[in-house]
Amino acid sequence: MSAALDLTTDSLVLREAPAPGVVRLTLNRPKAYNSLSSDLMRQLQDELDMIRDDASVHVVIIAASGPGFCAGHDLKEVRALPDRKAMEKLFKQCSTLMQAIVALPKPVIAQVHGIATAAGCQLVASCDLAVAADTARFGTPGVNIGLFCSTPMVALSRNVGRKQAMEMLLTGDMVPAQRAVEIGLINRAVAEAELAAATLALAQQVASKSPLTLKIGKEAFYRQLELPLAQAYDYASQVMTENLLARDAAEGIDAFIQKRTPCWEGR
């Protein structure tokens, strides 16, 4: 287990390795409810870029310090933007970050406490898995201040049903953790005191699999979602064939037949 994080540091994203193969990235703007300032997004993007080609990392957890997970964009920063070009740049930066999470060849798990609103809810929806404290709440409340959550809508609508997504977007109401489980926004809700341990246990379970298989599977999952049914099956069949030719697949099948633990090589 890694040492406790120094939350007094000036770094907006803290990195630790709580278990072999697992990296936890902690958003560290606690007084601002970890709102996604341009600087925080840049640091999180930089961390993901470094992790992408780091063979020692199999799974990423995104957590947060302070009383809440993420309150969305920094509205003070948004209001200070001088012109349309600056606005477009900020939202492009956020969209690039969310797509980087989806494209990362390692599973990403959100560890959520407190609130996850607007772009913070978008961040949760962009992660592959999400574990939340049973006291956590989620929302896209932009409509309440005259700013429809259009970019959060993209990730939200790809995770929950249309009616549920539209209700969140049109009312701005907060959704409790158990309801978030029911609509598919998060995987599970646990007691707040158990959140870090439960998230790490899930991360370790995933990290125990072949890193090559995780990479292949994550990419295939998102690609096939955008294809018509017949094309999705054709694509998935090609992926299965390529996967079967991999060394880890042969090792996994042999280990299963021989009733032993597989030894993954990542190839």
PDB file of C-alpha atoms in Angstrom:
ATOM      1  CA  MET A   1       0.000   0.000   0.000  1.00  0.00           C
ATOM      2  CA  SER A   2       1.308   3.441  -0.880  1.00  0.00           C
ATOM      3  CA  ALA A   3       1.907   6.132   1.679  1.00  0.00           C
ATOM      4  CA  ALA A   4      -0.828   8.653   2.396  1.00  0.00           C
ATOM      5  CA  LEU A   5      -1.092  11.475  -0.104  1.00  0.00           C
ATOM      6  CA  ASP A   6       0.103  14.938   0.817  1.00  0.00           C
ATOM      7  CA  LEU A   7      -3.068  16.916   0.114  1.00  0.00           C
ATOM      8  CA  THR A   8      -1.313  20.186   0.915  1.00  0.00           C
ATOM      9  CA  THR A   9       0.744  20.029  -2.272  1.00  0.00           C
ATOM     10  CA  ASP A  10       0.173  22.567  -5.049  1.00  0.00           C
ATOM     11  CA  SER A  11      -0.303  19.782  -7.594  1.00  0.00           C
ATOM     12  CA  LEU A  12      -3.844  19.645  -8.923  1.00  0.00           C
ATOM     13  CA  VAL A  13      -3.631  15.916  -9.644  1.00  0.00           C
ATOM     14  CA  LEU A  14      -1.927  13.583  -7.194  1.00  0.00           C
ATOM     15  CA  ARG A  15      -0.602  10.187  -8.249  1.00  0.00           C
ATOM     16  CA  GLU A  16      -0.040   7.098  -6.124  1.00  0.00           C
ATOM     17  CA  ALA A  17       0.223   3.338  -6.643  1.00  0.00           C
ATOM     18  CA  PRO A  18      -1.976   1.690  -3.984  1.00  0.00           C
ATOM     19  CA  ALA A  19      -1.409  -1.823  -5.368  1.00  0.00           C
ATOM     20  CA  PRO A  20       0.641  -3.529  -8.084  1.00  0.00           C
ATOM     21  CA  GLY A  21      -0.670  -2.603 -11.513  1.00  0.00           C
ATOM     22  CA  VAL A  22      -2.991   0.097 -10.132  1.00  0.00           C
ATOM     23  CA  VAL A  23      -2.519   3.879 -10.232  1.00  0.00           C
ATOM     24  CA  ARG A  24      -4.821   6.262  -8.405  1.00  0.00           C
ATOM     25  CA  LEU A  25      -5.092   9.828  -9.701  1.00  0.00           C
ATOM     26  CA  THR A  26      -6.644  12.164  -7.135  1.00  0.00           C
ATOM     27  CA  LEU A  27      -8.140  15.487  -8.194  1.00  0.00           C
ATOM     28  CA  ASN A  28      -6.801  18.039  -5.728  1.00  0.00           C
ATOM     29  CA  ARG A  29      -8.801  21.279  -5.736  1.00  0.00           C
ATOM     30  CA  PRO A  30     -10.788  20.477  -2.580  1.00  0.00           C
ATOM     31  CA  LYS A  31     -11.872  24.048  -1.787  1.00  0.00           C
ATOM     32  CA  ALA A  32     -13.332  24.354  -5.301  1.00  0.00           C
ATOM     33  CA  TYR A  33     -14.954  20.910  -5.190  1.00  0.00           C
ATOM     34  CA  ASN A  34     -12.334  19.818  -7.719  1.00  0.00           C
ATOM     35  CA  SER A  35     -13.927  21.881 -10.467  1.00  0.00           C
ATOM     36  CA  LEU A  36     -12.290  21.299 -13.820  1.00  0.00           C
ATOM     37  CA  SER A  37     -10.127  24.343 -14.323  1.00  0.00           C
ATOM     38  CA  SER A  38      -7.988  24.432 -17.439  1.00  0.00           C
ATOM     39  CA  ASP A  39      -4.897  23.733 -15.318  1.00  0.00           C
ATOM     40  CA  LEU A  40      -6.451  20.716 -13.588  1.00  0.00           C
ATOM     41  CA  MET A  41      -7.568  19.264 -16.912  1.00  0.00           C
ATOM     42  CA  ARG A  42      -4.093  19.766 -18.333  1.00  0.00           C
ATOM     43  CA  GLN A  43      -2.456  17.965 -15.422  1.00  0.00           C
ATOM     44  CA  LEU A  44      -4.947  15.086 -15.611  1.00  0.00           C
ATOM     45  CA  GLN A  45      -4.364  14.840 -19.368  1.00  0.00           C
ATOM     46  CA  ASP A  46      -0.600  14.784 -18.800  1.00  0.00           C
ATOM     47  CA  GLU A  47      -0.955  11.933 -16.292  1.00  0.00           C
ATOM     48  CA  LEU A  48      -3.097   9.908 -18.682  1.00  0.00           C
ATOM     49  CA  ASP A  49      -0.631  10.500 -21.505  1.00  0.00           C
ATOM     50  CA  MET A  50       2.201   9.126 -19.341  1.00  0.00           C
ATOM     51  CA  ILE A  51       0.136   6.147 -18.220  1.00  0.00           C
ATOM     52  CA  ARG A  52      -0.853   5.219 -21.767  1.00  0.00           C
ATOM     53  CA  ASP A  53       2.502   3.604 -22.581  1.00  0.00           C
ATOM     54  CA  ASP A  54       3.436   2.549 -19.038  1.00  0.00           C
ATOM     55  CA  ALA A  55       3.369  -1.249 -19.074  1.00  0.00           C
ATOM     56  CA  SER A  56       3.430  -1.385 -15.280  1.00  0.00           C
ATOM     57  CA  VAL A  57      -0.024   0.221 -15.073  1.00  0.00           C
ATOM     58  CA  HIS A  58      -3.003  -2.023 -15.783  1.00  0.00           C
ATOM     59  CA  VAL A  59      -5.874  -0.064 -14.211  1.00  0.00           C
ATOM     60  CA  VAL A  60      -6.443   3.612 -13.319  1.00  0.00           C
ATOM     61  CA  ILE A  61      -8.624   4.965 -10.516  1.00  0.00           C
ATOM     62  CA  ILE A  62      -9.761   8.596 -10.629  1.00  0.00           C
ATOM     63  CA  ALA A  63     -10.617   9.838  -7.147  1.00  0.00           C
ATOM     64  CA  ALA A  64     -10.854  13.253  -5.498  1.00  0.00           C
ATOM     65  CA  SER A  65      -9.898  15.081  -2.316  1.00  0.00           C
ATOM     66  CA  GLY A  66     -12.125  17.205  -0.122  1.00  0.00           C
ATOM     67  CA  PRO A  67     -15.900  17.109   0.343  1.00  0.00           C
ATOM     68  CA  GLY A  68     -16.910  16.212  -3.214  1.00  0.00           C
ATOM     69  CA  PHE A  69     -15.742  14.429  -6.363  1.00  0.00           C
ATOM     70  CA  CYS A  70     -16.159  17.180  -8.970  1.00  0.00           C
ATOM     71  CA  ALA A  71     -18.531  20.116  -9.359  1.00  0.00           C
ATOM     72  CA  GLY A  72     -17.965  20.481 -13.103  1.00  0.00           C
ATOM     73  CA  HIS A  73     -16.313  23.401 -14.841  1.00  0.00           C
ATOM     74  CA  ASP A  74     -14.880  26.267 -12.815  1.00  0.00           C
ATOM     75  CA  LEU A  75     -17.651  28.834 -13.397  1.00  0.00           C
ATOM     76  CA  LYS A  76     -15.478  31.737 -12.287  1.00  0.00           C
ATOM     77  CA  GLU A  77     -12.947  30.757 -14.942  1.00  0.00           C
ATOM     78  CA  VAL A  78     -15.722  30.311 -17.500  1.00  0.00           C
ATOM     79  CA  ARG A  79     -17.180  33.768 -16.808  1.00  0.00           C
ATOM     80  CA  ALA A  80     -13.730  35.333 -17.178  1.00  0.00           C
ATOM     81  CA  LEU A  81     -13.192  33.937 -20.684  1.00  0.00           C
ATOM     82  CA  PRO A  82     -12.703  36.927 -22.979  1.00  0.00           C
ATOM     83  CA  ASP A  83     -14.268  35.727 -26.213  1.00  0.00           C
ATOM     84  CA  ARG A  84     -15.797  32.906 -28.255  1.00  0.00           C
ATOM     85  CA  LYS A  85     -12.394  31.522 -29.230  1.00  0.00           C
ATOM     86  CA  ALA A  86     -11.399  31.109 -25.577  1.00  0.00           C
ATOM     87  CA  MET A  87     -14.721  29.387 -24.818  1.00  0.00           C
ATOM     88  CA  GLU A  88     -14.275  26.972 -27.694  1.00  0.00           C
ATOM     89  CA  LYS A  89     -10.730  26.206 -26.539  1.00  0.00           C
ATOM     90  CA  LEU A  90     -11.865  25.349 -23.009  1.00  0.00           C
ATOM     91  CA  PHE A  91     -14.651  22.999 -24.103  1.00  0.00           C
ATOM     92  CA  LYS A  92     -12.367  21.413 -26.694  1.00  0.00           C
ATOM     93  CA  GLN A  93      -9.842  20.741 -23.928  1.00  0.00           C
ATOM     94  CA  CYS A  94     -12.510  19.077 -21.801  1.00  0.00           C
ATOM     95  CA  SER A  95     -13.837  17.005 -24.705  1.00  0.00           C
ATOM     96  CA  THR A  96     -10.304  15.856 -25.557  1.00  0.00           C
ATOM     97  CA  LEU A  97      -9.764  14.807 -21.937  1.00  0.00           C
ATOM     98  CA  MET A  98     -12.981  12.777 -21.805  1.00  0.00           C
ATOM     99  CA  GLN A  99     -12.141  11.059 -25.080  1.00  0.00           C
ATOM    100  CA  ALA A 100      -8.638  10.307 -23.776  1.00  0.00           C
ATOM    101  CA  ILE A 101     -10.190   8.384 -20.886  1.00  0.00           C
ATOM    102  CA  VAL A 102     -12.286   6.318 -23.286  1.00  0.00           C
ATOM    103  CA  ALA A 103      -9.319   5.769 -25.626  1.00  0.00           C
ATOM    104  CA  LEU A 104      -6.855   4.889 -22.854  1.00  0.00           C
ATOM    105  CA  PRO A 105      -5.816   1.243 -23.358  1.00  0.00           C
ATOM    106  CA  LYS A 106      -6.343   0.575 -19.627  1.00  0.00           C
ATOM    107  CA  PRO A 107      -9.648   0.436 -17.745  1.00  0.00           C
ATOM    108  CA  VAL A 108     -10.458   3.596 -15.753  1.00  0.00           C
ATOM    109  CA  ILE A 109     -12.581   3.477 -12.583  1.00  0.00           C
ATOM    110  CA  ALA A 110     -14.197   6.532 -11.010  1.00  0.00           C
ATOM    111  CA  GLN A 111     -14.184   6.576  -7.181  1.00  0.00           C
ATOM    112  CA  VAL A 112     -16.962   9.015  -6.329  1.00  0.00           C
ATOM    113  CA  HIS A 113     -17.954  10.714  -3.091  1.00  0.00           C
ATOM    114  CA  GLY A 114     -19.996  13.811  -2.363  1.00  0.00           C
ATOM    115  CA  ILE A 115     -21.253  15.346  -5.590  1.00  0.00           C
ATOM    116  CA  ALA A 116     -20.464  14.786  -9.254  1.00  0.00           C
ATOM    117  CA  THR A 117     -22.231  17.482 -11.238  1.00  0.00           C
ATOM    118  CA  ALA A 118     -22.180  18.812 -14.813  1.00  0.00           C
ATOM    119  CA  ALA A 119     -18.700  18.083 -16.234  1.00  0.00           C
ATOM    120  CA  GLY A 120     -18.030  16.125 -13.032  1.00  0.00           C
ATOM    121  CA  CYS A 121     -20.919  13.821 -13.915  1.00  0.00           C
ATOM    122  CA  GLN A 122     -19.488  13.730 -17.438  1.00  0.00           C
ATOM    123  CA  LEU A 123     -16.171  12.575 -15.980  1.00  0.00           C
ATOM    124  CA  VAL A 124     -17.885   9.730 -14.105  1.00  0.00           C
ATOM    125  CA  ALA A 125     -19.799   8.689 -17.229  1.00  0.00           C
ATOM    126  CA  SER A 126     -16.609   8.763 -19.307  1.00  0.00           C
ATOM    127  CA  CYS A 127     -14.860   6.265 -17.032  1.00  0.00           C
ATOM    128  CA  ASP A 128     -15.278   2.579 -17.832  1.00  0.00           C
ATOM    129  CA  LEU A 129     -16.490   1.709 -14.329  1.00  0.00           C
ATOM    130  CA  ALA A 130     -17.657   3.736 -11.345  1.00  0.00           C
ATOM    131  CA  VAL A 131     -17.970   3.004  -7.645  1.00  0.00           C
ATOM    132  CA  ALA A 132     -19.651   5.594  -5.427  1.00  0.00           C
ATOM    133  CA  ALA A 133     -20.347   6.198  -1.783  1.00  0.00           C
ATOM    134  CA  ASP A 134     -24.009   5.548  -1.019  1.00  0.00           C
ATOM    135  CA  THR A 135     -24.227   9.201   0.024  1.00  0.00           C
ATOM    136  CA  ALA A 136     -22.968  10.498  -3.344  1.00  0.00           C
ATOM    137  CA  ARG A 137     -25.212  12.468  -5.673  1.00  0.00           C
ATOM    138  CA  PHE A 138     -25.066  13.085  -9.406  1.00  0.00           C
ATOM    139  CA  GLY A 139     -26.544  15.761 -11.604  1.00  0.00           C
ATOM    140  CA  THR A 140     -26.454  17.888 -14.737  1.00  0.00           C
ATOM    141  CA  PRO A 141     -27.859  21.110 -13.246  1.00  0.00           C
ATOM    142  CA  GLY A 142     -26.713  23.538 -15.914  1.00  0.00           C
ATOM    143  CA  VAL A 143     -30.316  24.132 -16.965  1.00  0.00           C
ATOM    144  CA  ASN A 144     -30.858  25.821 -13.587  1.00  0.00           C
ATOM    145  CA  ILE A 145     -28.386  28.594 -14.457  1.00  0.00           C
ATOM    146  CA  GLY A 146     -29.283  28.959 -18.134  1.00  0.00           C
ATOM    147  CA  LEU A 147     -26.458  26.763 -19.432  1.00  0.00           C
ATOM    148  CA  PHE A 148     -27.665  23.396 -20.755  1.00  0.00           C
ATOM    149  CA  CYS A 149     -25.177  20.599 -20.019  1.00  0.00           C
ATOM    150  CA  SER A 150     -24.579  19.859 -23.698  1.00  0.00           C
ATOM    151  CA  THR A 151     -21.084  18.371 -23.450  1.00  0.00           C
ATOM    152  CA  PRO A 152     -21.874  16.310 -20.317  1.00  0.00           C
ATOM    153  CA  MET A 153     -24.907  15.081 -22.266  1.00  0.00           C
ATOM    154  CA  VAL A 154     -22.637  13.222 -24.697  1.00  0.00           C
ATOM    155  CA  ALA A 155     -21.163  10.905 -22.068  1.00  0.00           C
ATOM    156  CA  LEU A 156     -24.378  10.717 -20.027  1.00  0.00           C
ATOM    157  CA  SER A 157     -26.537   9.650 -22.971  1.00  0.00           C
ATOM    158  CA  ARG A 158     -24.062   6.892 -23.821  1.00  0.00           C
ATOM    159  CA  ASN A 159     -24.419   5.398 -20.351  1.00  0.00           C
ATOM    160  CA  VAL A 160     -28.046   5.708 -19.312  1.00  0.00           C
ATOM    161  CA  GLY A 161     -31.376   5.425 -21.116  1.00  0.00           C
ATOM    162  CA  ARG A 162     -32.688   8.355 -23.131  1.00  0.00           C
ATOM    163  CA  LYS A 163     -35.604   9.112 -20.831  1.00  0.00           C
ATOM    164  CA  GLN A 164     -33.397   9.027 -17.725  1.00  0.00           C
ATOM    165  CA  ALA A 165     -30.749  11.203 -19.373  1.00  0.00           C
ATOM    166  CA  MET A 166     -33.313  13.734 -20.562  1.00  0.00           C
ATOM    167  CA  GLU A 167     -34.903  13.908 -17.120  1.00  0.00           C
ATOM    168  CA  MET A 168     -31.529  14.718 -15.553  1.00  0.00           C
ATOM    169  CA  LEU A 169     -30.726  17.280 -18.242  1.00  0.00           C
ATOM    170  CA  LEU A 170     -34.126  18.999 -18.343  1.00  0.00           C
ATOM    171  CA  THR A 171     -34.832  19.165 -14.597  1.00  0.00           C
ATOM    172  CA  GLY A 172     -31.329  19.596 -13.196  1.00  0.00           C
ATOM    173  CA  ASP A 173     -32.390  17.388 -10.279  1.00  0.00           C
ATOM    174  CA  MET A 174     -29.755  15.550  -8.269  1.00  0.00           C
ATOM    175  CA  VAL A 175     -29.765  11.757  -8.496  1.00  0.00           C
ATOM    176  CA  PRO A 176     -28.856   9.727  -5.397  1.00  0.00           C
ATOM    177  CA  ALA A 177     -26.271   6.968  -5.649  1.00  0.00           C
ATOM    178  CA  GLN A 178     -28.710   4.064  -5.561  1.00  0.00           C
ATOM    179  CA  ARG A 179     -30.749   5.579  -8.391  1.00  0.00           C
ATOM    180  CA  ALA A 180     -27.500   6.130 -10.311  1.00  0.00           C
ATOM    181  CA  VAL A 181     -26.889   2.377 -10.025  1.00  0.00           C
ATOM    182  CA  GLU A 182     -30.398   1.609 -11.262  1.00  0.00           C
ATOM    183  CA  ILE A 183     -30.063   3.762 -14.384  1.00  0.00           C
ATOM    184  CA  GLY A 184     -26.560   2.510 -15.199  1.00  0.00           C
ATOM    185  CA  LEU A 185     -24.545   5.635 -14.472  1.00  0.00           C
ATOM    186  CA  ILE A 186     -22.432   3.820 -11.865  1.00  0.00           C
ATOM    187  CA  ASN A 187     -21.739   0.161 -11.115  1.00  0.00           C
ATOM    188  CA  ARG A 188     -22.285   0.074  -7.366  1.00  0.00           C
ATOM    189  CA  ALA A 189     -22.878   2.168  -4.275  1.00  0.00           C
ATOM    190  CA  VAL A 190     -21.100   1.275  -1.038  1.00  0.00           C
ATOM    191  CA  ALA A 191     -20.829   2.690   2.458  1.00  0.00           C
ATOM    192  CA  GLU A 192     -18.691   5.823   2.387  1.00  0.00           C
ATOM    193  CA  ALA A 193     -16.193   4.309   4.833  1.00  0.00           C
ATOM    194  CA  GLU A 194     -15.697   1.403   2.438  1.00  0.00           C
ATOM    195  CA  LEU A 195     -15.420   3.431  -0.787  1.00  0.00           C
ATOM    196  CA  ALA A 196     -11.635   3.450  -1.222  1.00  0.00           C
ATOM    197  CA  ALA A 197     -11.276  -0.226  -0.294  1.00  0.00           C
ATOM    198  CA  ALA A 198     -14.162  -1.331  -2.527  1.00  0.00           C
ATOM    199  CA  THR A 199     -12.834   0.637  -5.490  1.00  0.00           C
ATOM    200  CA  LEU A 200      -9.327  -0.722  -4.998  1.00  0.00           C
ATOM    201  CA  ALA A 201     -10.647  -4.289  -4.718  1.00  0.00           C
ATOM    202  CA  LEU A 202     -12.432  -3.888  -8.059  1.00  0.00           C
ATOM    203  CA  ALA A 203      -9.306  -2.363  -9.595  1.00  0.00           C
ATOM    204  CA  GLN A 204      -7.155  -5.246  -8.343  1.00  0.00           C
ATOM    205  CA  GLN A 205      -9.614  -7.797  -9.712  1.00  0.00           C
ATOM    206  CA  VAL A 206      -9.452  -6.173 -13.154  1.00  0.00           C
ATOM    207  CA  ALA A 207      -5.668  -5.676 -12.938  1.00  0.00           C
ATOM    208  CA  SER A 208      -5.206  -9.427 -12.394  1.00  0.00           C
ATOM    209  CA  LYS A 209      -6.298 -10.083 -15.989  1.00  0.00           C
ATOM    210  CA  SER A 210      -4.049 -10.064 -19.049  1.00  0.00           C
ATOM    211  CA  PRO A 211      -3.181  -6.425 -19.853  1.00  0.00           C
ATOM    212  CA  LEU A 212      -3.279  -7.234 -23.555  1.00  0.00           C
ATOM    213  CA  THR A 213      -6.765  -8.710 -23.228  1.00  0.00           C
ATOM    214  CA  LEU A 214      -7.945  -5.646 -21.321  1.00  0.00           C
ATOM    215  CA  LYS A 215      -6.591  -3.375 -24.037  1.00  0.00           C
ATOM    216  CA  ILE A 216      -8.177  -5.420 -26.827  1.00  0.00           C
ATOM    217  CA  GLY A 217     -11.490  -5.702 -25.027  1.00  0.00           C
ATOM    218  CA  LYS A 218     -11.847  -2.053 -24.065  1.00  0.00           C
ATOM    219  CA  GLU A 219     -11.134  -0.813 -27.573  1.00  0.00           C
ATOM    220  CA  ALA A 220     -13.507  -3.359 -29.096  1.00  0.00           C
ATOM    221  CA  PHE A 221     -16.298  -2.515 -26.656  1.00  0.00           C
ATOM    222  CA  TYR A 222     -16.435   1.143 -27.628  1.00  0.00           C
ATOM    223  CA  ARG A 223     -15.898   0.583 -31.347  1.00  0.00           C
ATOM    224  CA  GLN A 224     -18.681  -1.977 -31.734  1.00  0.00           C
ATOM    225  CA  LEU A 225     -21.186   0.295 -29.972  1.00  0.00           C
ATOM    226  CA  GLU A 226     -21.061   2.721 -32.899  1.00  0.00           C
ATOM    227  CA  LEU A 227     -21.592   0.035 -35.574  1.00  0.00           C
ATOM    228  CA  PRO A 228     -24.788  -1.463 -37.031  1.00  0.00           C
ATOM    229  CA  LEU A 229     -25.498  -4.967 -35.685  1.00  0.00           C
ATOM    230  CA  ALA A 230     -24.106  -6.987 -38.613  1.00  0.00           C
ATOM    231  CA  GLN A 231     -20.962  -4.855 -38.829  1.00  0.00           C
ATOM    232  CA  ALA A 232     -20.517  -5.097 -35.069  1.00  0.00           C
ATOM    233  CA  TYR A 233     -20.536  -8.895 -35.269  1.00  0.00           C
ATOM    234  CA  ASP A 234     -18.114  -8.885 -38.203  1.00  0.00           C
ATOM    235  CA  TYR A 235     -15.764  -6.587 -36.328  1.00  0.00           C
ATOM    236  CA  ALA A 236     -16.062  -8.533 -33.060  1.00  0.00           C
ATOM    237  CA  SER A 237     -15.348 -11.800 -34.884  1.00  0.00           C
ATOM    238  CA  GLN A 238     -12.133 -10.310 -36.273  1.00  0.00           C
ATOM    239  CA  VAL A 239     -11.162  -9.119 -32.810  1.00  0.00           C
ATOM    240  CA  MET A 240     -11.835 -12.581 -31.341  1.00  0.00           C
ATOM    241  CA  THR A 241      -9.620 -14.159 -33.999  1.00  0.00           C
ATOM    242  CA  GLU A 242      -6.757 -11.735 -33.375  1.00  0.00           C
ATOM    243  CA  ASN A 243      -7.146 -12.191 -29.625  1.00  0.00           C
ATOM    244  CA  LEU A 244      -7.071 -15.984 -29.967  1.00  0.00           C
ATOM    245  CA  LEU A 245      -3.734 -15.765 -31.783  1.00  0.00           C
ATOM    246  CA  ALA A 246      -2.169 -13.875 -28.860  1.00  0.00           C
ATOM    247  CA  ARG A 247       0.241 -15.571 -26.457  1.00  0.00           C
ATOM    248  CA  ASP A 248      -1.864 -14.628 -23.436  1.00  0.00           C
ATOM    249  CA  ALA A 249      -4.943 -16.317 -24.900  1.00  0.00           C
ATOM    250  CA  ALA A 250      -3.028 -19.568 -25.397  1.00  0.00           C
ATOM    251  CA  GLU A 251      -1.648 -19.291 -21.866  1.00  0.00           C
ATOM    252  CA  GLY A 252      -5.073 -18.559 -20.409  1.00  0.00           C
ATOM    253  CA  ILE A 253      -6.740 -21.496 -22.148  1.00  0.00           C
ATOM    254  CA  ASP A 254      -3.918 -23.868 -21.199  1.00  0.00           C
ATOM    255  CA  ALA A 255      -4.025 -22.678 -17.587  1.00  0.00           C
ATOM    256  CA  PHE A 256      -7.787 -23.224 -17.467  1.00  0.00           C
ATOM    257  CA  ILE A 257      -7.472 -26.764 -18.862  1.00  0.00           C
ATOM    258  CA  GLN A 258      -4.575 -27.542 -16.531  1.00  0.00           C
ATOM    259  CA  LYS A 259      -6.369 -25.975 -13.537  1.00  0.00           C
ATOM    260  CA  ARG A 260      -3.561 -23.536 -12.690  1.00  0.00           C
ATOM    261  CA  THR A 261      -3.123 -19.787 -12.432  1.00  0.00           C
ATOM    262  CA  PRO A 262      -2.151 -18.198 -15.765  1.00  0.00           C
ATOM    263  CA  CYS A 263       1.111 -16.278 -16.133  1.00  0.00           C
ATOM    264  CA  TRP A 264       0.390 -13.252 -18.309  1.00  0.00           C
ATOM    265  CA  GLU A 265       3.042 -11.834 -20.636  1.00  0.00           C
ATOM    266  CA  GLY A 266       1.027  -9.025 -22.188  1.00  0.00           C
ATOM    267  CA  ARG A 267       1.484 -10.326 -25.699  1.00  0.00           C
TER     268      ARG A 267
END
